[in-house]
Coordinates of C-alpha atoms (C1' of nucleotides) in Angstrom, one line a residue:
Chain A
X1091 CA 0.0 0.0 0.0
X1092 CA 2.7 2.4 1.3
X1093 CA 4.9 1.6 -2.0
X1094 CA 2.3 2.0 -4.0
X1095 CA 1.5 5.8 -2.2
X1096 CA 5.0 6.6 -2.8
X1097 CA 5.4 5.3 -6.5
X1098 CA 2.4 7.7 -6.9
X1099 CA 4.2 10.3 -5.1
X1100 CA 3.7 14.0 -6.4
X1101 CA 6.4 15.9 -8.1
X1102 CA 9.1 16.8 -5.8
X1103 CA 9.9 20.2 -5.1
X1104 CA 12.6 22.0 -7.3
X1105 CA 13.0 25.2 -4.8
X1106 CA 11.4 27.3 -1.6
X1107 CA 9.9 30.4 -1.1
X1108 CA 13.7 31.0 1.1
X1109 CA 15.3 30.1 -2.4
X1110 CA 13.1 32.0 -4.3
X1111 CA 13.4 35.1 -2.7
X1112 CA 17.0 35.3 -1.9
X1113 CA 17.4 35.0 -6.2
X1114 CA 14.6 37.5 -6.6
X1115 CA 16.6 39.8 -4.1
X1116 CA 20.3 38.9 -6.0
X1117 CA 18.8 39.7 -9.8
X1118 CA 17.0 43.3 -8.1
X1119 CA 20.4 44.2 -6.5
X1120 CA 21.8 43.7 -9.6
X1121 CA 19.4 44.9 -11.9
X1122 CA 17.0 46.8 -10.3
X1123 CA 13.4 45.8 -9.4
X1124 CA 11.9 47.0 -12.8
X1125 CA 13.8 44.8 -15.3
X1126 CA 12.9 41.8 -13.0
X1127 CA 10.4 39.7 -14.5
X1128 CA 8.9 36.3 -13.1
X1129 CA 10.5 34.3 -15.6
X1130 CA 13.6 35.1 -15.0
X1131 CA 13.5 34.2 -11.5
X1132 CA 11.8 31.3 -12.1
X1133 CA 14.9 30.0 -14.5
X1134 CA 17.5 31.2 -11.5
X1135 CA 15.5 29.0 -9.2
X1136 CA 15.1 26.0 -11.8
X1137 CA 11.1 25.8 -12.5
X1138 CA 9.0 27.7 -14.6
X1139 CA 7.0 31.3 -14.2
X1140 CA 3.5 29.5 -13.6
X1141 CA 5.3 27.4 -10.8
X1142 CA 5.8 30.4 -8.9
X1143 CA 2.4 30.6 -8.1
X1144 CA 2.1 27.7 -5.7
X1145 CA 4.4 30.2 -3.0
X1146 CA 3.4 33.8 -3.9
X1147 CA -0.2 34.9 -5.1
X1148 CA 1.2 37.5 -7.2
X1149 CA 4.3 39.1 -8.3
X1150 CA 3.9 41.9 -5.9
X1151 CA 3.6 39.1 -3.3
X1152 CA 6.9 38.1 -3.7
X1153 CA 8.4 41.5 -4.3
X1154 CA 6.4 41.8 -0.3
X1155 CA 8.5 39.0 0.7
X1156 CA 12.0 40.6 -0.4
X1157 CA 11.2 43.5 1.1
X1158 CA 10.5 41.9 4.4
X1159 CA 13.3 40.0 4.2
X1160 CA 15.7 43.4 3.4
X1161 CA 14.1 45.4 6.0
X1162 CA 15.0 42.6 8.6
X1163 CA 18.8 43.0 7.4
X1164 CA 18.6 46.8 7.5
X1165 CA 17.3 46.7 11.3
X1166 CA 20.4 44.8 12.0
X1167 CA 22.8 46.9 11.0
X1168 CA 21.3 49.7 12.3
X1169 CA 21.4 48.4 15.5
X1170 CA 24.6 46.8 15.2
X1171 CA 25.9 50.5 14.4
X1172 CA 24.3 52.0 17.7
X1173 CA 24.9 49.6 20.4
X1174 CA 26.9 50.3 23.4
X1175 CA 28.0 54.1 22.3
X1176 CA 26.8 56.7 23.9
X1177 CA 24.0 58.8 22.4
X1178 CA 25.4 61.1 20.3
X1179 CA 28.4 58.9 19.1
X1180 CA 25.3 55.8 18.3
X1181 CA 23.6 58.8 16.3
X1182 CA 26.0 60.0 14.1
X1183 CA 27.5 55.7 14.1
X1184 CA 23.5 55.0 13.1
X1185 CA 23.7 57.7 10.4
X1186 CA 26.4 56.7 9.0
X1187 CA 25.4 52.9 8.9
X1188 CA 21.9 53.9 7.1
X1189 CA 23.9 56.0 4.3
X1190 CA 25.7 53.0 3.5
X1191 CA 23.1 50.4 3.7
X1192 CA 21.7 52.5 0.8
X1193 CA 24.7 53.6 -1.2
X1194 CA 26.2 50.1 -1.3
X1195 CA 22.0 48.6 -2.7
X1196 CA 21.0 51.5 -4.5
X1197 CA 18.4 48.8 -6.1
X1198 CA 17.4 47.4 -2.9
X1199 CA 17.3 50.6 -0.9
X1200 CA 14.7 51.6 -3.7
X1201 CA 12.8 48.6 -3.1
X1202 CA 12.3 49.2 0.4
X1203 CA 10.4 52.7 -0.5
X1204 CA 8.5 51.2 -3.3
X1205 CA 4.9 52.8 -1.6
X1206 CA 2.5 50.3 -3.6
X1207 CA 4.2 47.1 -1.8
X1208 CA 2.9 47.7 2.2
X1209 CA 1.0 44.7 3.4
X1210 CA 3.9 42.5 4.8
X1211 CA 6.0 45.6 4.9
X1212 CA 4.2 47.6 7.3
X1213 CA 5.6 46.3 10.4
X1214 CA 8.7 45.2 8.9
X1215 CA 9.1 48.5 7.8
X1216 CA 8.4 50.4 11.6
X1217 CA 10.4 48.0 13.0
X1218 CA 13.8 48.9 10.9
X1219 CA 13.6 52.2 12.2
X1220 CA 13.3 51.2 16.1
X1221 CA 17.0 51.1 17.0
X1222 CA 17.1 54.6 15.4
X1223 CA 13.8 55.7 17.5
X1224 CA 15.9 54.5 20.7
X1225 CA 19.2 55.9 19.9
X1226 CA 17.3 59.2 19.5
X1227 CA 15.0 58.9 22.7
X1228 CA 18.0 58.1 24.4
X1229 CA 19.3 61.9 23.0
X1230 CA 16.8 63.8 23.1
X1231 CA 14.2 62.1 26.4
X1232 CA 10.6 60.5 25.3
X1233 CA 9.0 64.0 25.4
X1234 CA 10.7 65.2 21.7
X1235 CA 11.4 61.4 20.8
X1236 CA 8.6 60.9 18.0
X1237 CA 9.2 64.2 16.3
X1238 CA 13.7 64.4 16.7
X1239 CA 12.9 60.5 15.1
X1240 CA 10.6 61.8 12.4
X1241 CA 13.5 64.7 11.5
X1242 CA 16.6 62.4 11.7
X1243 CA 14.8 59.4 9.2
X1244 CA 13.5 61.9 6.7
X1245 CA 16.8 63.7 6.7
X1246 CA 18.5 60.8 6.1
X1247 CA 15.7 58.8 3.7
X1248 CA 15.9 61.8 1.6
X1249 CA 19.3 62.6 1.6
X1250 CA 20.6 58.3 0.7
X1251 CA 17.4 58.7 -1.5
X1252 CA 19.1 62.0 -4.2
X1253 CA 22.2 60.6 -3.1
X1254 CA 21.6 57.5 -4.9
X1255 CA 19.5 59.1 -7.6
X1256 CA 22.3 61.1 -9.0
X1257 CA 20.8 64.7 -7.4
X1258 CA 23.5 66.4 -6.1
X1259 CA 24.8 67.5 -9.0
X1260 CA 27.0 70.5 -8.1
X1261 CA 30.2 69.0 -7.3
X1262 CA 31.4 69.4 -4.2
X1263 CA 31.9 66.5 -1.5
X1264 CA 29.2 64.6 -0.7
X1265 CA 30.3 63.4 2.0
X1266 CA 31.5 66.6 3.7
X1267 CA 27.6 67.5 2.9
X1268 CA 26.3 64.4 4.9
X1269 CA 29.4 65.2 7.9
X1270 CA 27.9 68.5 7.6
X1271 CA 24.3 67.7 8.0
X1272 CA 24.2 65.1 10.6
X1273 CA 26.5 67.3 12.8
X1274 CA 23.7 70.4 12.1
X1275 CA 20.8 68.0 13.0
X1276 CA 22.4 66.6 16.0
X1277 CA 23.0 69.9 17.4
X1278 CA 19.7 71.2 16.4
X1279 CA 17.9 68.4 18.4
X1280 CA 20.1 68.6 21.7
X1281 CA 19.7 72.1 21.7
X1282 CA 15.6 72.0 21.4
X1283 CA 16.3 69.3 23.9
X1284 CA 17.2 71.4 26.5
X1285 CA 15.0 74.0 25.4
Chain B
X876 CA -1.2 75.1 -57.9
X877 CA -1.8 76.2 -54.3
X878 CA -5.3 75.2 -54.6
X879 CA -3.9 72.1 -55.2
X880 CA -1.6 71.6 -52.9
X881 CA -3.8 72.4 -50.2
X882 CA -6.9 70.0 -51.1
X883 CA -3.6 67.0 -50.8
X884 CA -3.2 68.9 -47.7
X885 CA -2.2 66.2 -45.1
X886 CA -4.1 65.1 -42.3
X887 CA -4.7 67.7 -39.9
X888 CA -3.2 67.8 -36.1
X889 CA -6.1 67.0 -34.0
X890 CA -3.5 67.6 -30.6
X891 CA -0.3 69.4 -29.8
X892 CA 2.8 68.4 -27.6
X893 CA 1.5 71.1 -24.8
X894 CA -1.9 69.1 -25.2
X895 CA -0.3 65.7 -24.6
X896 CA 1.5 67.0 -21.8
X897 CA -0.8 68.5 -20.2
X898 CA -3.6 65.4 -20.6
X899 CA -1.0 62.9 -19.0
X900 CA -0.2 65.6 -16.1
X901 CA -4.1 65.4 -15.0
X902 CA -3.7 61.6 -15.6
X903 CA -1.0 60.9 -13.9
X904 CA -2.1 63.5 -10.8
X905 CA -5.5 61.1 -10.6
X906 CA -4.3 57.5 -11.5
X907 CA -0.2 57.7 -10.9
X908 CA 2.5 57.6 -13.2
X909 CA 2.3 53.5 -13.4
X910 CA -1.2 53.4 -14.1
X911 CA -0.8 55.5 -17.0
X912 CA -0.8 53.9 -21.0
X913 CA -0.4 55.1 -24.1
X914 CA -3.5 54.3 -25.0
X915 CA -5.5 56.1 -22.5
X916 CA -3.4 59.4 -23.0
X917 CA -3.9 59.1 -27.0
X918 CA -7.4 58.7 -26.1
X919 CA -7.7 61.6 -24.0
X920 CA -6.4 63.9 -26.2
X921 CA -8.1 62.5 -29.5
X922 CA -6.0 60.3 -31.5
X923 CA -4.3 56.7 -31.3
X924 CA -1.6 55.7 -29.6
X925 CA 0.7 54.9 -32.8
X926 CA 0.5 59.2 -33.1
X927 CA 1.8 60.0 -30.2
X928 CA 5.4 58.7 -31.7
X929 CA 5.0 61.6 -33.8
X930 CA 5.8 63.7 -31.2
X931 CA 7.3 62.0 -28.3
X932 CA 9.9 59.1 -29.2
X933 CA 8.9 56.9 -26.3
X934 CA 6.5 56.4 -23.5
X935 CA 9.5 57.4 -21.4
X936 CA 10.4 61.5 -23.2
X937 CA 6.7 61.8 -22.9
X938 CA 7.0 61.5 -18.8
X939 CA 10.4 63.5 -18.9
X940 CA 8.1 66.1 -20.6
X941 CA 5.6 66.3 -18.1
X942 CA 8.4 66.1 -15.5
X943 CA 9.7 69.3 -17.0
X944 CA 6.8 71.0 -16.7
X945 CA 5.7 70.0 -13.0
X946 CA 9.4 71.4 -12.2
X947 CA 9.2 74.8 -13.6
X948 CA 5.7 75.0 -11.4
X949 CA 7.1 73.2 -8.5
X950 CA 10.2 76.0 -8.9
X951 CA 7.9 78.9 -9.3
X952 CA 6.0 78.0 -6.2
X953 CA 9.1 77.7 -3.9
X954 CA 10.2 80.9 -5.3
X955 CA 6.8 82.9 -4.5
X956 CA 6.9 80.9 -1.2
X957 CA 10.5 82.6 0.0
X958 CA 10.4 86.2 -1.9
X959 CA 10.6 89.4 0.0
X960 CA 10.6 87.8 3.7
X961 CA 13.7 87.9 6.2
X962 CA 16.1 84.7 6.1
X963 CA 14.8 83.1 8.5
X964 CA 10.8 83.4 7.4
X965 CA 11.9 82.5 3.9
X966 CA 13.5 79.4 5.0
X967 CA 10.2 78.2 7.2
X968 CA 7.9 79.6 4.2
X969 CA 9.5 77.9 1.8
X970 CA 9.5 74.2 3.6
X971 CA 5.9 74.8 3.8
X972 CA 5.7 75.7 0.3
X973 CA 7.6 72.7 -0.9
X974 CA 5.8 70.0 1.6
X975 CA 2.1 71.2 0.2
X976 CA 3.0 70.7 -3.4
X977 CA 3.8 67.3 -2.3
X978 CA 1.2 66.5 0.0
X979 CA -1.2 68.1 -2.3
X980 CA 0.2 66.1 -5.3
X981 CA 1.5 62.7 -4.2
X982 CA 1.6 60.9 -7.1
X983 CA 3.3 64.2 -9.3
X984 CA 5.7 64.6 -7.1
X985 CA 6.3 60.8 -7.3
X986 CA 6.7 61.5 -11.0
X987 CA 9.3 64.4 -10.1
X988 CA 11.7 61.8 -8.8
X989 CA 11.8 59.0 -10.9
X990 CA 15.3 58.2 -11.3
X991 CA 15.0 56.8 -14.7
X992 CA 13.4 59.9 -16.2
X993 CA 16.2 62.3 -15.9
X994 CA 17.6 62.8 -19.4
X995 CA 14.9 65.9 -20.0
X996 CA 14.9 67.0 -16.2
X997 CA 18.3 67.2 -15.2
X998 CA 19.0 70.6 -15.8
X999 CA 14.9 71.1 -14.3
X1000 CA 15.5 69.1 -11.4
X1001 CA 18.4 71.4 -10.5
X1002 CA 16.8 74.9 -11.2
X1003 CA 14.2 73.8 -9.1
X1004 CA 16.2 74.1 -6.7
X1005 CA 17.6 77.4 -6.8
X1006 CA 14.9 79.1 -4.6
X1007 CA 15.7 77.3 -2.1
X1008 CA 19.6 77.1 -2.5
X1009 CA 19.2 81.6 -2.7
X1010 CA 16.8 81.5 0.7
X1011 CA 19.8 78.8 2.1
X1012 CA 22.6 81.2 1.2
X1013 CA 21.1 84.5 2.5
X1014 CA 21.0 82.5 5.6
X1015 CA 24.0 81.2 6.5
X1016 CA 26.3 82.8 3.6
X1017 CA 28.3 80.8 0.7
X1018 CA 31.1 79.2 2.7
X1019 CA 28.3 76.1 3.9
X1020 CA 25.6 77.1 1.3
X1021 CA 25.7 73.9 -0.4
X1022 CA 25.9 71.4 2.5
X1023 CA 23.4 73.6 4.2
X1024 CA 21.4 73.2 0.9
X1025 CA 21.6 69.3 0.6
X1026 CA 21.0 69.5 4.2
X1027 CA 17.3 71.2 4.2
X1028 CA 16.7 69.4 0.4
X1029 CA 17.2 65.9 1.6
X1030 CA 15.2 66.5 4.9
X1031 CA 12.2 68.3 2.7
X1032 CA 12.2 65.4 -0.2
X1033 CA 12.3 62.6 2.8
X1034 CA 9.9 64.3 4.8
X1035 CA 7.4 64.4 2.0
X1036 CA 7.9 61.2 0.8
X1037 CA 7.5 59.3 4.5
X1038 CA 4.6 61.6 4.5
X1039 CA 3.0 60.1 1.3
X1040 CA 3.6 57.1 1.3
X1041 CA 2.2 56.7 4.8
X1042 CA 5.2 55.5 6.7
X1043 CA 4.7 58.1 9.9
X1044 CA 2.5 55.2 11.4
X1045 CA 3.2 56.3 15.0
X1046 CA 0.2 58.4 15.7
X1047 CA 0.9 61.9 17.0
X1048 CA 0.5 65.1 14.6
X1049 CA 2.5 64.9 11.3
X1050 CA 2.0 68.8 11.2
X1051 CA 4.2 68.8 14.7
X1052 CA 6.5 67.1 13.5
X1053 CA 7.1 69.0 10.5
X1054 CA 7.3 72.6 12.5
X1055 CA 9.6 70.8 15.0
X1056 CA 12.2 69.5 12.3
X1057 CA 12.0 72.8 10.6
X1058 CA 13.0 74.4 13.5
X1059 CA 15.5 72.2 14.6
X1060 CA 17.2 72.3 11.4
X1061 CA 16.9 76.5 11.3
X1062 CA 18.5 76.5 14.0
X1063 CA 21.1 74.0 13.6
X1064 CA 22.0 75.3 10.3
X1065 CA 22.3 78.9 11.9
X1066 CA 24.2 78.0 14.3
X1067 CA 27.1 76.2 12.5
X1068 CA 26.9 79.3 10.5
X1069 CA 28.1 81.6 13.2
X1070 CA 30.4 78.4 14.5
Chain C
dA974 C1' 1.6 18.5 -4.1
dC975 C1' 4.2 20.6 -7.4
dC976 C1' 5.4 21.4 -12.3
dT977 C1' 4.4 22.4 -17.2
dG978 C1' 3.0 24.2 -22.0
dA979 C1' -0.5 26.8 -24.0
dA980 C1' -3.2 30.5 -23.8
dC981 C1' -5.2 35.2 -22.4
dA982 C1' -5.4 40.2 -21.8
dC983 C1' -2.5 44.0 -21.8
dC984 C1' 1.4 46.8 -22.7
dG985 C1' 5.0 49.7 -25.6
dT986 C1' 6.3 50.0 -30.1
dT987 C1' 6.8 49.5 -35.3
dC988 C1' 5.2 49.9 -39.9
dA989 C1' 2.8 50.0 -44.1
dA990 C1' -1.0 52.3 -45.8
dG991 C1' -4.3 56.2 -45.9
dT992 C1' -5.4 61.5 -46.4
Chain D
dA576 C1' 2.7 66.0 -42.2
dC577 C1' -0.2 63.6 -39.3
dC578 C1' -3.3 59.6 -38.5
dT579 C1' -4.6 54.7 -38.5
dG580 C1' -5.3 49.4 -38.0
dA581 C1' -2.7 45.5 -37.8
dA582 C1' 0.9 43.3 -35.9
dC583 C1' 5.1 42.2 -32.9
dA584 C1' 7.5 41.0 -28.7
dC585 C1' 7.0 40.9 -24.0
dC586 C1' 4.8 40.8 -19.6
dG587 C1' 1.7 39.0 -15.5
dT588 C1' -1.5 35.6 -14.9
dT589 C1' -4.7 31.4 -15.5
dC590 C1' -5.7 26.7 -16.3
dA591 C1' -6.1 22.1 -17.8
dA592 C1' -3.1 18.3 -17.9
dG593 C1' 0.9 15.6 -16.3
dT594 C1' 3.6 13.0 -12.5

DNA sequence: ACCTGAACACCGTTCAAGT
DNA sequence: ACCTGAACACCGTTCAAGT
């Protein structure tokens, strides 16, 4: 009975949803998330497009699950940067760690900001930012927290964001700009700290 | 002769560049720039998608277009925003003018920073700009103009686009958090100035 | 249970043909 | 000179059929 069951047996997986996404993430990296079609990842992982359908309802489904899976990476090193510095030195250390999380994936860090994927990102997406939130309640107390958060991640969303996108186009060093900025900011908030 | 040149006269334009242009602007502000085809913007306007190659080589110099044209009104907005007003004022006017042309237009000032249209907007993208970089220079003078610059640019364009895409999911006011980071950064940026 | 080829609707784009 | 229908290659997606 048991031998006949298995001589019956279904066809055997060629790949996971762990494979899957981990190629899907490589050919983004490489080529960014708008030349990536489901075919092509499908040949990387060995099956065909329609296959991919038995792990992810849609495209954007997957594209979900990379993003997840980034954001996870991006909290690490965010908190990796921060921990067991004092506040300011974790702030400008955090900075510096989110600047080149997103200089060194241009690709990635775009795909982490793409606004139409949110459903699996949502909390993924609050969480990445929590060491930063504690580095900065740490630095400026819980009253100012929330708001000193919401000006440090914008500043430095926006600034990896025109960085990356080729916007700062009138010479001068970019990285004196960033040095610059994160030292104004820093100030800025300690001083409205005390305020 | 003329006679009869003009009764072979060729088909006549039912549209005009400024017409296209202006018909995927409205689109785009309703539907976003990925819902928009070529099909629907030829309809719009009166002819069939195959025409529009008559005047635009691709779907893409048809968005760089309308990029163009969102920058010279973004640009004349920040401009009104910061004229005739004290430093300091211009600087706080002109953040406000820059995060309601966003807020009021999410999906154009999506558009505006699209990486891969930049061929058209390059030079657009920067004189945007200038309005702000002017305000920035009157207010802490050329030696950090340019930092100071990237500085308030980078915070504005992340603010906006957290903002948008709905990633302040904290609670507490979004408006407080604005007039808080403008602040901080006022005075951070005036105080390295005098430093 | 997972995989496949064939097919569908839709898209940007090309082109020969019309006026 | 501008417009058009037909067609092409490509895409995400569906589905009946295979093991």
């Amino acid at each position: 009975m048991q031998l006949c069951v298995l001589s019956m047996s279904p066809a055997i997986a060629k790949t996971s949803e762990k494979d899957i996404v981990a190629a899907a993430r490589r050919m983004i990296r490489a080529l960014g998330v708008d030349a990536l079609t489901l075919r092509d990842v499908a040949e990387a992982v060995g099956i065909r497009a329609p296959s991919l359908y038995k792990r992810f309802d849609s495209k954007s489904a997957l594209l979900q699950a990379v993003k997840a899976d980034v954001l996870t990476r991006f909290e690490t090193a965010l908190r990796q940067a921060g921990t067991g510095q004092p506040p300011a030195l974790a702030f400008t250390r955090m900075a510096a760690a989110y600047r080149e999380f997103g200089t060194r994936r241009p690709e990635i860090y775009r795909l982490i900001h793409r606004p139409e994927l949110k459903a699996e990102g949502l909390e993924a997406e609050r969480a990445s930012l929590v060491p930063a939130f504690e580095i900065i309640t740490a630095l400026v107390g819980p009253a100012h927290a929330l708001a000193a958060a919401r000006c440090t991640t914008s500043f430095l969303h926006g600034f990896v964001s025109m960085e990356i996108d080729g916007n700062f186009q009138q010479g001068g060093s970019t990285d004196e700009a960033f040095t610059f900025s994160v030292y104004v900011i820093l100030q800025g908030l300690v001083n409205s700290a005390s305020a």
